[in-house]
Coordinates of C-alpha atoms in Angstrom, one line a residue:
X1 CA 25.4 43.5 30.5
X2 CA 29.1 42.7 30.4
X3 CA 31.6 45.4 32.3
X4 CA 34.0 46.9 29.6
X5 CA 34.6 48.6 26.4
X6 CA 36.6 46.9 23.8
X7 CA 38.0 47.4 20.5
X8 CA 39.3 44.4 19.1
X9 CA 42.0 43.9 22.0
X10 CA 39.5 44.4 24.3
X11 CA 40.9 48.2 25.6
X12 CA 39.1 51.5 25.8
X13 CA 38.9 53.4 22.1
X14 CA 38.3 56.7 21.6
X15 CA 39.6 56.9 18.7
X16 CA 37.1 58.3 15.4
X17 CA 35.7 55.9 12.8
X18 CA 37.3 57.0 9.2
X19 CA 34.3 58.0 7.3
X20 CA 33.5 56.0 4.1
X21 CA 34.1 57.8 1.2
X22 CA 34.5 56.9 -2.4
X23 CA 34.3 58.3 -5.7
X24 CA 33.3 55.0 -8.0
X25 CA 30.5 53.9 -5.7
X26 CA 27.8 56.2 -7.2
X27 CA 28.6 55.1 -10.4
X28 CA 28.6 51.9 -10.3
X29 CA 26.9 49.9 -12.7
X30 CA 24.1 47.4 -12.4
X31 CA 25.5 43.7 -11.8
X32 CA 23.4 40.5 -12.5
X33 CA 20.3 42.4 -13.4
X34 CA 19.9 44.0 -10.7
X35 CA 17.8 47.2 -10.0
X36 CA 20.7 49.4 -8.9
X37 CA 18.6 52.8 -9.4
X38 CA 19.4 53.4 -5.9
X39 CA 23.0 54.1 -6.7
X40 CA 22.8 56.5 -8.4
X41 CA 21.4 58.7 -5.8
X42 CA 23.5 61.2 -4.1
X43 CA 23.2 60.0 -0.3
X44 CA 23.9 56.8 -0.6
X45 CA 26.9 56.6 0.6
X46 CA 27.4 59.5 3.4
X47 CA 30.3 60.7 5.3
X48 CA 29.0 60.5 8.5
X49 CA 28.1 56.1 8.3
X50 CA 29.7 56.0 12.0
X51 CA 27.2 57.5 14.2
X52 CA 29.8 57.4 17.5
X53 CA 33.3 57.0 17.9
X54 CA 33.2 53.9 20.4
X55 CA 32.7 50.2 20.3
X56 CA 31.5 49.2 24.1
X57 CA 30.9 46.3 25.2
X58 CA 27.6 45.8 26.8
X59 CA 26.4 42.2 27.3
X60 CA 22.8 41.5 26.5
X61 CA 23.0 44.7 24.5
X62 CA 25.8 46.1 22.5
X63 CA 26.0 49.2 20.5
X64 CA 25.6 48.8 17.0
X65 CA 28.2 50.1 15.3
X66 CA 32.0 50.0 14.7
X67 CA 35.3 51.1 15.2
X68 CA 38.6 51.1 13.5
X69 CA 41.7 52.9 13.1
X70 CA 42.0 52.9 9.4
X71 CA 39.8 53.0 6.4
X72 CA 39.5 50.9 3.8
X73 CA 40.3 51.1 0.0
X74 CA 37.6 50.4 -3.2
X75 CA 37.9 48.4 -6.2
X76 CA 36.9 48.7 -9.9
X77 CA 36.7 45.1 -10.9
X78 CA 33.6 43.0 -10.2
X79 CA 34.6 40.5 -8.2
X80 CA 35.1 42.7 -4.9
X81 CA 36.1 41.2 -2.2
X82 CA 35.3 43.3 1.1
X83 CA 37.8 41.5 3.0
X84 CA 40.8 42.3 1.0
X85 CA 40.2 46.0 1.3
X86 CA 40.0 46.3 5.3
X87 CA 42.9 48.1 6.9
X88 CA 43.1 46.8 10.3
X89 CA 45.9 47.5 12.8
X90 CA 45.4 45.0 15.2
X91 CA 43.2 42.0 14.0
X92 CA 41.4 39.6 15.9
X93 CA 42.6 35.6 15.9
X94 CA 39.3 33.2 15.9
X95 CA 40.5 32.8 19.8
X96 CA 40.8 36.3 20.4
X97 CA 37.1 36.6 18.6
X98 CA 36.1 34.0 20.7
X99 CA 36.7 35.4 23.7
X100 CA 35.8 38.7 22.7
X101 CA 32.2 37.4 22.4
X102 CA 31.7 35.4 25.4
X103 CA 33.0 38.8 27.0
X104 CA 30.3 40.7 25.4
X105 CA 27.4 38.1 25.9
X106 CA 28.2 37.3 29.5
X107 CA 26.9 39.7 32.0
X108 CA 24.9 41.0 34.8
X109 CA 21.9 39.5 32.5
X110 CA 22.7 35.9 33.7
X111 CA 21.5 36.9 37.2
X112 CA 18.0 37.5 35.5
X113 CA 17.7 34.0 34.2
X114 CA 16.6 32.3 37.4
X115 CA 13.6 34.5 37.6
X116 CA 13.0 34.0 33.9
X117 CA 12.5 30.4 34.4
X118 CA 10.0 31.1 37.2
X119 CA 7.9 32.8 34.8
X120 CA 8.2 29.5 32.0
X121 CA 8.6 26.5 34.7
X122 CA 11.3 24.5 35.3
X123 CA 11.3 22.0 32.1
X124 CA 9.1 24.3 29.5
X125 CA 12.7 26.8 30.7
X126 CA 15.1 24.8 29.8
X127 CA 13.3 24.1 26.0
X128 CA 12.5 27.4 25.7
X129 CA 15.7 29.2 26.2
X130 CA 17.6 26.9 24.0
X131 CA 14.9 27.6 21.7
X132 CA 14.9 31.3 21.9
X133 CA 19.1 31.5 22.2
X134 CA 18.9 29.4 18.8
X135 CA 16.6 31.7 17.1
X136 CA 18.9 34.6 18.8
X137 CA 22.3 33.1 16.9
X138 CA 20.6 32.4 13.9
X139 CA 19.0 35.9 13.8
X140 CA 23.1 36.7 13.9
X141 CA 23.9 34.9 10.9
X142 CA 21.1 36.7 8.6
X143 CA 22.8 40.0 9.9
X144 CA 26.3 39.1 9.1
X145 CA 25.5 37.3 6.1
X146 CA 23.6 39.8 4.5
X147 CA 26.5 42.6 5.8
X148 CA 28.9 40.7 3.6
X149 CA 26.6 40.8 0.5
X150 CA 25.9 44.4 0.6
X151 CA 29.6 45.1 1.0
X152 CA 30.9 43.6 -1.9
X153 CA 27.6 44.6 -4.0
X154 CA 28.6 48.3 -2.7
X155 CA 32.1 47.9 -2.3
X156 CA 32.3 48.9 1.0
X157 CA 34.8 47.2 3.2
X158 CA 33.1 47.0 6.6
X159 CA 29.8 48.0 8.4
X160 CA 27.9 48.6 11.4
X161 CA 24.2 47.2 12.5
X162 CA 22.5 50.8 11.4
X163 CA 24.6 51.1 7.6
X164 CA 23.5 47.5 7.0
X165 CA 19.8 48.4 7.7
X166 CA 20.0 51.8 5.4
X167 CA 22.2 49.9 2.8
X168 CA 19.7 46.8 2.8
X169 CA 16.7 49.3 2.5
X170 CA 18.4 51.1 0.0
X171 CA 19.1 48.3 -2.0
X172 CA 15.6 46.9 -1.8
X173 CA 12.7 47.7 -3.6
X174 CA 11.8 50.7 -4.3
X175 CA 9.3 51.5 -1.8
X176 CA 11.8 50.7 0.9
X177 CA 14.0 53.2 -0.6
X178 CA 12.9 56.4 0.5
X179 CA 12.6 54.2 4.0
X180 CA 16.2 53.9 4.5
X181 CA 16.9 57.0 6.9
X182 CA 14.3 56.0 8.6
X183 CA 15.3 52.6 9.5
X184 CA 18.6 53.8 10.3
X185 CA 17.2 56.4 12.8
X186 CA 14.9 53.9 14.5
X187 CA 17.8 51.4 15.0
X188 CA 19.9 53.9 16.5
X189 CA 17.0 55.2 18.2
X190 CA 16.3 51.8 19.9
X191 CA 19.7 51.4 20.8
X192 CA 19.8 54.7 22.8
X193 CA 16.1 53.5 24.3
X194 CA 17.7 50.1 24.7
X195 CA 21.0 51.2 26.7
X196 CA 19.2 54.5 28.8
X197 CA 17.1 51.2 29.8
X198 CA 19.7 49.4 30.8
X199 CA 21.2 51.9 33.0
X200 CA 17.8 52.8 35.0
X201 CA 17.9 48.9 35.7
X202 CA 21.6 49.1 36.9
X203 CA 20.7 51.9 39.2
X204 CA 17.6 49.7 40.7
X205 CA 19.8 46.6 40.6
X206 CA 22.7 48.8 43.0
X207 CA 20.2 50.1 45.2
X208 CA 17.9 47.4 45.9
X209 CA 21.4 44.6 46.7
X210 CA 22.8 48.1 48.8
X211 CA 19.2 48.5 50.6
X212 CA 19.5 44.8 51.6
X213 CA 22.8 44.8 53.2
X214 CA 22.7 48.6 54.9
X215 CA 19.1 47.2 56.3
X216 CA 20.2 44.5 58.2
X217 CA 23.0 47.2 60.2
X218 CA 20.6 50.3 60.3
X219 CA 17.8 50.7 62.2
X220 CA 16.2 53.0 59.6
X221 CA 15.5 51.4 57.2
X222 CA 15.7 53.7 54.0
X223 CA 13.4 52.4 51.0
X224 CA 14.8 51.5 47.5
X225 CA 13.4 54.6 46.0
X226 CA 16.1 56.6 48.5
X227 CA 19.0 54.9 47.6
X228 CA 18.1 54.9 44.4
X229 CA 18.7 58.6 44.2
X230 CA 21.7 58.4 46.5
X231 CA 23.3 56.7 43.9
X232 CA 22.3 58.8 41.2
X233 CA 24.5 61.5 42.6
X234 CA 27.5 60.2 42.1
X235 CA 26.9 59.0 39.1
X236 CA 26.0 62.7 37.8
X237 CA 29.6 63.4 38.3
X238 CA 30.6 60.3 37.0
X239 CA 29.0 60.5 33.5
X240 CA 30.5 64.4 33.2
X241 CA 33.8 62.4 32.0
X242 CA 33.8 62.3 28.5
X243 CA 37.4 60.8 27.5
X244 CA 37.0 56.4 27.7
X245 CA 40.7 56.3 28.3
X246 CA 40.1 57.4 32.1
X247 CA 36.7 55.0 32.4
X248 CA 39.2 51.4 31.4
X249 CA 40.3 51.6 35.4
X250 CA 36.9 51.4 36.5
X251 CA 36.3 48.7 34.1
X252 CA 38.6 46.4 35.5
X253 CA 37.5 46.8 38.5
X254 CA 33.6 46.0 37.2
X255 CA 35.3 42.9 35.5
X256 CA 36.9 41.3 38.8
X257 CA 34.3 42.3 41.0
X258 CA 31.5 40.9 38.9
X259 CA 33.5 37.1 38.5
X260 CA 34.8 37.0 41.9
X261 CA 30.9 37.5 42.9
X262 CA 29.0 35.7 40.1
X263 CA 31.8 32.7 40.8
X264 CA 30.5 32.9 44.8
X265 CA 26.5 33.3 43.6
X266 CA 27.2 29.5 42.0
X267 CA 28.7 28.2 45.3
X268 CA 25.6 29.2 47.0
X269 CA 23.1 28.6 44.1
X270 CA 24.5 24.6 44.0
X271 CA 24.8 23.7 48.0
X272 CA 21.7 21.9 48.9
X273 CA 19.5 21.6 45.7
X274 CA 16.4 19.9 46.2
X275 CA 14.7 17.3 44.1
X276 CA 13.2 18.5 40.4
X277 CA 10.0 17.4 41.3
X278 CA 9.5 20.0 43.8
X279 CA 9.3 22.7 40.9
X280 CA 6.7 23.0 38.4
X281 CA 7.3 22.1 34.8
X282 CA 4.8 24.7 33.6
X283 CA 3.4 27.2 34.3
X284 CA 0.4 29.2 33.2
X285 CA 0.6 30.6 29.1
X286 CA 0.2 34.6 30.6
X287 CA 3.6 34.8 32.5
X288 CA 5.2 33.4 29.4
X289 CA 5.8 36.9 27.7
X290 CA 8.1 37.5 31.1
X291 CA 10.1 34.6 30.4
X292 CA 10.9 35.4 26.3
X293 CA 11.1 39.2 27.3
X294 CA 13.8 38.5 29.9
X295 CA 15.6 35.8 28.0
X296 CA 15.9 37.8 25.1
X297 CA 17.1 40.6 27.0
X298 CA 19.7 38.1 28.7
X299 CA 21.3 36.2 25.5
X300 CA 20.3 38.8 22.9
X301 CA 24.0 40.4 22.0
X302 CA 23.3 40.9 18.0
X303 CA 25.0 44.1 18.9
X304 CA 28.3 43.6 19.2
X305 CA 28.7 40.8 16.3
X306 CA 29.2 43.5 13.3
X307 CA 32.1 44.8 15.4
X308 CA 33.7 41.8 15.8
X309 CA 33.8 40.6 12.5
X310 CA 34.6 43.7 11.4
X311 CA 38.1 42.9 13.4
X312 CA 38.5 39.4 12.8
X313 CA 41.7 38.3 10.6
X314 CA 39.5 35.6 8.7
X315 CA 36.2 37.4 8.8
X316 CA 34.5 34.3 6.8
X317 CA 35.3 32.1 10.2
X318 CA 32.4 34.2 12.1
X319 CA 29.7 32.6 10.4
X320 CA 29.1 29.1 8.8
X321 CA 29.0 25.8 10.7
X322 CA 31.3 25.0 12.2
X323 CA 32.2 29.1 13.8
X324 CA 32.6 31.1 15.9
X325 CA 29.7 32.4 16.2
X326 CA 27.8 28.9 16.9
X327 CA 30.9 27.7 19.3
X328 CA 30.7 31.3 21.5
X329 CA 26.7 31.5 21.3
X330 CA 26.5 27.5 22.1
X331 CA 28.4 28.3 24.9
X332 CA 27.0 31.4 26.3
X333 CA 23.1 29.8 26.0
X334 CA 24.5 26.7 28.0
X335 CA 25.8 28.8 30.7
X336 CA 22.5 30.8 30.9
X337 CA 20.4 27.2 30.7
X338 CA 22.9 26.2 33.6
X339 CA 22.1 29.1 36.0
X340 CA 18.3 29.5 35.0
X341 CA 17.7 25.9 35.9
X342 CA 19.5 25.2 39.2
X343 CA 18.8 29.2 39.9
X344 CA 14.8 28.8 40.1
X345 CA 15.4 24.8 41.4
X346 CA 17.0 26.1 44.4
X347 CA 15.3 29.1 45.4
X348 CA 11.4 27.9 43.4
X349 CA 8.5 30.7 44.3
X350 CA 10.9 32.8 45.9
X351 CA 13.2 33.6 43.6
X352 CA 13.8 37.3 42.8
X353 CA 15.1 39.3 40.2
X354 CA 18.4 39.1 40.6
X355 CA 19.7 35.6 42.1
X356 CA 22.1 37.4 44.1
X357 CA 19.0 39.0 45.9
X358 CA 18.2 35.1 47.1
X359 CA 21.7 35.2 49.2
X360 CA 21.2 35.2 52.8
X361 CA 21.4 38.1 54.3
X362 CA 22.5 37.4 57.3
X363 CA 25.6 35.7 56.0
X364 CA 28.9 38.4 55.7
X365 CA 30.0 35.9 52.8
X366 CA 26.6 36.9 50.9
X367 CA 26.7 40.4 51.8
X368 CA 30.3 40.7 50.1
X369 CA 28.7 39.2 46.7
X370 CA 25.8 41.9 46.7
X371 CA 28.1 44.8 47.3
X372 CA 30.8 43.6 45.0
X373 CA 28.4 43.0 42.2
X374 CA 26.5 46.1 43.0
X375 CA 30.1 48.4 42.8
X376 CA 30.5 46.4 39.5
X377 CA 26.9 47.5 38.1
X378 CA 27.7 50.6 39.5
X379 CA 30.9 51.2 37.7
X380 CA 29.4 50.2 34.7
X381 CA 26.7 52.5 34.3
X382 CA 29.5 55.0 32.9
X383 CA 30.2 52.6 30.3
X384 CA 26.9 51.8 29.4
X385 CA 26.1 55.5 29.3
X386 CA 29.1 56.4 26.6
X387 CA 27.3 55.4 23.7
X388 CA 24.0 56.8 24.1
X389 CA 25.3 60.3 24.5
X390 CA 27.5 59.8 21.9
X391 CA 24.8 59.1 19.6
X392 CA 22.5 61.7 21.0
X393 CA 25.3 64.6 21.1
X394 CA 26.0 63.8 17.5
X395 CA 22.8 64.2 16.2
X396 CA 22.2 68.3 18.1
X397 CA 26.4 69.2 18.3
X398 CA 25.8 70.5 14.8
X399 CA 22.9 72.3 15.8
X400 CA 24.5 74.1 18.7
X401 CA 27.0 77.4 18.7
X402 CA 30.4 76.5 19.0
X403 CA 30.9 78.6 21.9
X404 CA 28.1 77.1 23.9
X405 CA 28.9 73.1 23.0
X406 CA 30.9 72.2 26.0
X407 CA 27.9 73.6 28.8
X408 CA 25.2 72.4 26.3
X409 CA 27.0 68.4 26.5
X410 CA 27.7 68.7 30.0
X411 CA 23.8 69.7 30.3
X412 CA 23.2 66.8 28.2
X413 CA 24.9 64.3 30.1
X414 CA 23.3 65.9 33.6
X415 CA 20.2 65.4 32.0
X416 CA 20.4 62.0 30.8
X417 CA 21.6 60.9 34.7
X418 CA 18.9 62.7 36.1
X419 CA 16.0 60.9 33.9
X420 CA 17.5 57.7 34.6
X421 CA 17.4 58.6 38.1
X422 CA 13.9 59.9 37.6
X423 CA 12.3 56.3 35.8
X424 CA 14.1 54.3 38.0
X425 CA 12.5 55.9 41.3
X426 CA 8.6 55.4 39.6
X427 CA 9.9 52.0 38.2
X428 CA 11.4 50.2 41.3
X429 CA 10.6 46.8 39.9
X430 CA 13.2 45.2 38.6
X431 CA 11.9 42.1 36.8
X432 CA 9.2 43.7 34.7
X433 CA 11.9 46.4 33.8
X434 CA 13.9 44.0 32.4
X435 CA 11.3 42.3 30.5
X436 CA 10.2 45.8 29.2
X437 CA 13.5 46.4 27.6
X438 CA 14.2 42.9 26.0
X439 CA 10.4 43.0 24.6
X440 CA 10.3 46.4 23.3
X441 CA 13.9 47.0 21.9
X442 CA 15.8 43.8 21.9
X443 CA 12.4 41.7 20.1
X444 CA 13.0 44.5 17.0
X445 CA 16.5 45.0 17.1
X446 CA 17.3 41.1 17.3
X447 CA 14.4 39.5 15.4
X448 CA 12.4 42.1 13.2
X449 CA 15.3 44.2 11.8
X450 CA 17.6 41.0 10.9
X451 CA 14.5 39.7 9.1
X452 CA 13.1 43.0 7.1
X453 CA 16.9 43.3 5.9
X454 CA 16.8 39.9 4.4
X455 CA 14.2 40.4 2.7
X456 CA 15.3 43.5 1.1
X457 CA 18.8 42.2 0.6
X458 CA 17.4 39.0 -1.1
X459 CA 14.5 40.6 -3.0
X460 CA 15.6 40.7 -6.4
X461 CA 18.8 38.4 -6.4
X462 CA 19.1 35.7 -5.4
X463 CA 15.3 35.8 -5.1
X464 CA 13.3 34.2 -1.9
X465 CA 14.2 30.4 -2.9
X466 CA 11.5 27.6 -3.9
X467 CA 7.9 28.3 -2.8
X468 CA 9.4 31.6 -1.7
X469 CA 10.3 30.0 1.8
X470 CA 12.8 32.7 2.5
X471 CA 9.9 35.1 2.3
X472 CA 7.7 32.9 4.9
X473 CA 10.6 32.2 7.1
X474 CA 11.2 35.9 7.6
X475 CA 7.7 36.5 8.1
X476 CA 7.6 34.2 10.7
X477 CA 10.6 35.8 12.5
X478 CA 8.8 39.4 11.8
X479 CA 5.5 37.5 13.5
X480 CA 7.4 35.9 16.1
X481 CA 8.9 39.6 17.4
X482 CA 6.4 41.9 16.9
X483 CA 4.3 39.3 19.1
X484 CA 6.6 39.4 21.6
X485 CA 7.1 42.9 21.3
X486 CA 2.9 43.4 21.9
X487 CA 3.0 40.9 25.0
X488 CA 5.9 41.7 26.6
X489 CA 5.1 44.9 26.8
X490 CA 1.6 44.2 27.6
X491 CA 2.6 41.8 30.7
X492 CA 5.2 44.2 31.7
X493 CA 2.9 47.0 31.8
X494 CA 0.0 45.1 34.0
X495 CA 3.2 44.5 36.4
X496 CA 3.9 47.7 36.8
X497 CA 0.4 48.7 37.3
X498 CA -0.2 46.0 39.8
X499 CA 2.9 47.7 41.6
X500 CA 1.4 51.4 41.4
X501 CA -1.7 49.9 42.5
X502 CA -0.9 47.8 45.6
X503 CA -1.8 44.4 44.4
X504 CA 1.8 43.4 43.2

């Protein structure tokens, strides 16, 4: 969960996606004997394919969707070429993109990784997470990949995560067809589900590393559940801004905060390190769902790829070997291998959520590092809350009087805070929470949906490949989420009972 909004120079945006309009596209004739019935139908291309007005960078997860200043033009010959026809002010060198990624993948998740190795084992960890990061990155190549084909079968010069999933459907077979709103709603919908998650974890993640350093100076001890609402007040006010441009201060602050105390977390995390062999390899097979869940939700940034290409000044560098993509994703899984490892060697049985909850407390040097990082997560949870209102508001503005918008978003936005507040006080557990969110939305968002819109995008042409192995592969990846979608949730859920229950 990275700590700023950017927009292909890494500033606040607010400024409004173009909508995609074009006179030729319904008319369009079949190409290579394709079933192109589809395009013939009058919502295929809509004017509102932007659903908010804001790319934000969120680490593990991104929104899914994407911004720019200008629109781009069409083309009547056959030999379209998407990235001819995108108009983009300020493009993005294969640096720039570089950067722009590890910025987006790098975050408040990589605190998480130490306890997600004490839910795999020290060894079956360090497989597994280059395992899962691999099947992550390559999940981010079927996306992009298949985003380029559907552009220049469409002629449409760029698109987000939800137009690729309603274009893919819509270009599938028919019985996906009348599917296509429907996949775009539940990937938006799982984004909102996925971010509102997020931010009931940052408010537990402030208020427990706040409760820790408070309780060693009061003598009343307050529990977690308190402060978690004490923070929730603030951030009512907080999220009543609805302008980004006056959010990028608070941003900045998140950015050096959260390096200045993730760069002291490794200082302590490396002193003293005992011997391998005083951490088990493996553990047992049913705190496995734990681990994926949390991993995933650590290195899973499928999010904020489409925007990113979308910017880049050689678009066709993103993806391929060698790229981008692999350099900035190689590096980001190595840096969360890094911290998982020597996290859970150091601290073994007793590490906690959030590494930085491992820090002495007695030490002023450690208390810094909790309250910096927890002002960072704090500051974030502005940022992270921007896009799910945006999508939310969008979807009842038009349903609401003018005269009554502004009170009915402001109500909106009170709301929101308040249920965040609300989940996070009966769900004080933070690893389990995490592991909720990377099973249930992350597992489809990152595995299922890149997967289903291959398969639709490949159905008819090119086809699935020899023995169909296109077809088994994706239903493998389809297998692979949805079963740790069902145990993730599953484990997460008997952790949160145990909690309820006493017996955590």
């Amino acid at each position: 969960m990275t700590l700023a909004v950017i927009s292909g120079t890494g500033q606040a945006c607010d400024t409004k996606i173009p909508t995609v309009v074009s006179s030729g596209y319904d008319s369009e004739k079949p190409q290579g004997g394709r079933n192109n019935a589809s395009i013939g139908q009058p919502k295929f291309i809509r004017s509102d394919m932007a659903d908010v007005p804001v790319q934000q960078a969120a680490g593990s997860t991104l929104p899914l969707v994407i911004t720019r200043k200008k629109g781009g033009g069409d083309s009547d010959d056959g030999n379209y070429n998407p990235f001819e026809h995108r108009k983009v002010e300020h493009p993005t060198s294969d640096l720039e993109t570089f950067v722009h990624l590890l910025k987006g993948s790098l975050g408040s998740g990589i605190l998480a990784m130490p306890m997600a190795f004490s839910h795999a084992g020290l060894w079956f960890g360090l497989v597994a997470t280059f395992a899962v990061g691999t099947l992550c990155t390559y999940c981010v190549h079927v996306l992009v990949k298949c985003a380029h084909i559907l552009c220049r079968r469409r002629k449409i010069p760029m698109m987000g995560f939800a137009d690729v999933a309603e274009q893919a459907f819509l270009d599938g077979p028919p019985a996906l067809n009348r599917w296509s709103r429907f996949i775009r709603f539940m990937v938006n919908s799982f984004l909102v589900l996925d971010l509102l998650g997020c931010c009931c974890i940052y408010l537990v993640f402030v208020a427990t590393n706040v409760e820790q350093v408070v309780s060693v100076y009061l003598e009343t001890v307050l529990s977690v559940r308190v402060w978690i609402m004490i923070v929730t007040v603030p951030l009512i006010f907080m999220c009543l801004v609805r302008n980004l441009k006056f959010l990028t201060p608070f941003s900045m602050i998140a950015n050096i905060l959260m390096f200045v105390g993730i760069v002291i977390t490794f200082i302590y995390m490396f002193t003293d390190l005992p011997a391998p062999a005083e951490r088990p390899g493996l553990v047992a097979v049913s705190e496995w769902p734990l681990f994926f869940g949390t991993v995933i939700f650590a290195l899973e940034g499928i999010g904020v790829v489409m925007s990113l290409e979308n910017d880049m000044r050689n678009p066709t560098h993103f993806i391929g070997c060698p790229s981008v993509l692999n350099f900035g994703m190689g590096l980001v899984i190595a840096l969360y291998t890094l911290v998982g490892f020597f996290g859970f060697l150091k601290y073994g049985p007793d590490t906690q959520a959030s590494i930085t909850l491992n820090l002495p407390l007695e030490d002023k040097l450690a208390q810094s590092v909790k309250l910096m990082i927890a002002i960072a997560i704090f500051f974030t949870f502005t940022l992270q809350f921007y896009v799910p209102i945006s999508i939310l508001w969008k979807g009842l503005e038009h349903k609401i009087r003018p005269e009554r918008q502004n009170i009915s978003e402001y109500g909106l936005r009170v709301a929101l805070v308040v249920l965040c507040g609300g989940i996070a006080v009966a769900l004080p557990n933070l690893g389990p929470f995490i592991s909720l969110i990377g099973a249930v939305c992350l597992s489809t968002l990152g595995m299922i949906v890149p997967a289903t819109i291959e398969l639709a995008v490949y159905h008819e042409d090119p086809g699935y490949g020899r023995f169909n192995w296109r077809l088994w592969k994706n239903s493998g990846l389809i297998l692979f989420g949805v079963v740790g979608f069902v145990a993730g949730t599953y484990v997460s859920i008997i952790e949160f009972h145990a909690e309820f229950s006493g017996g955590h």
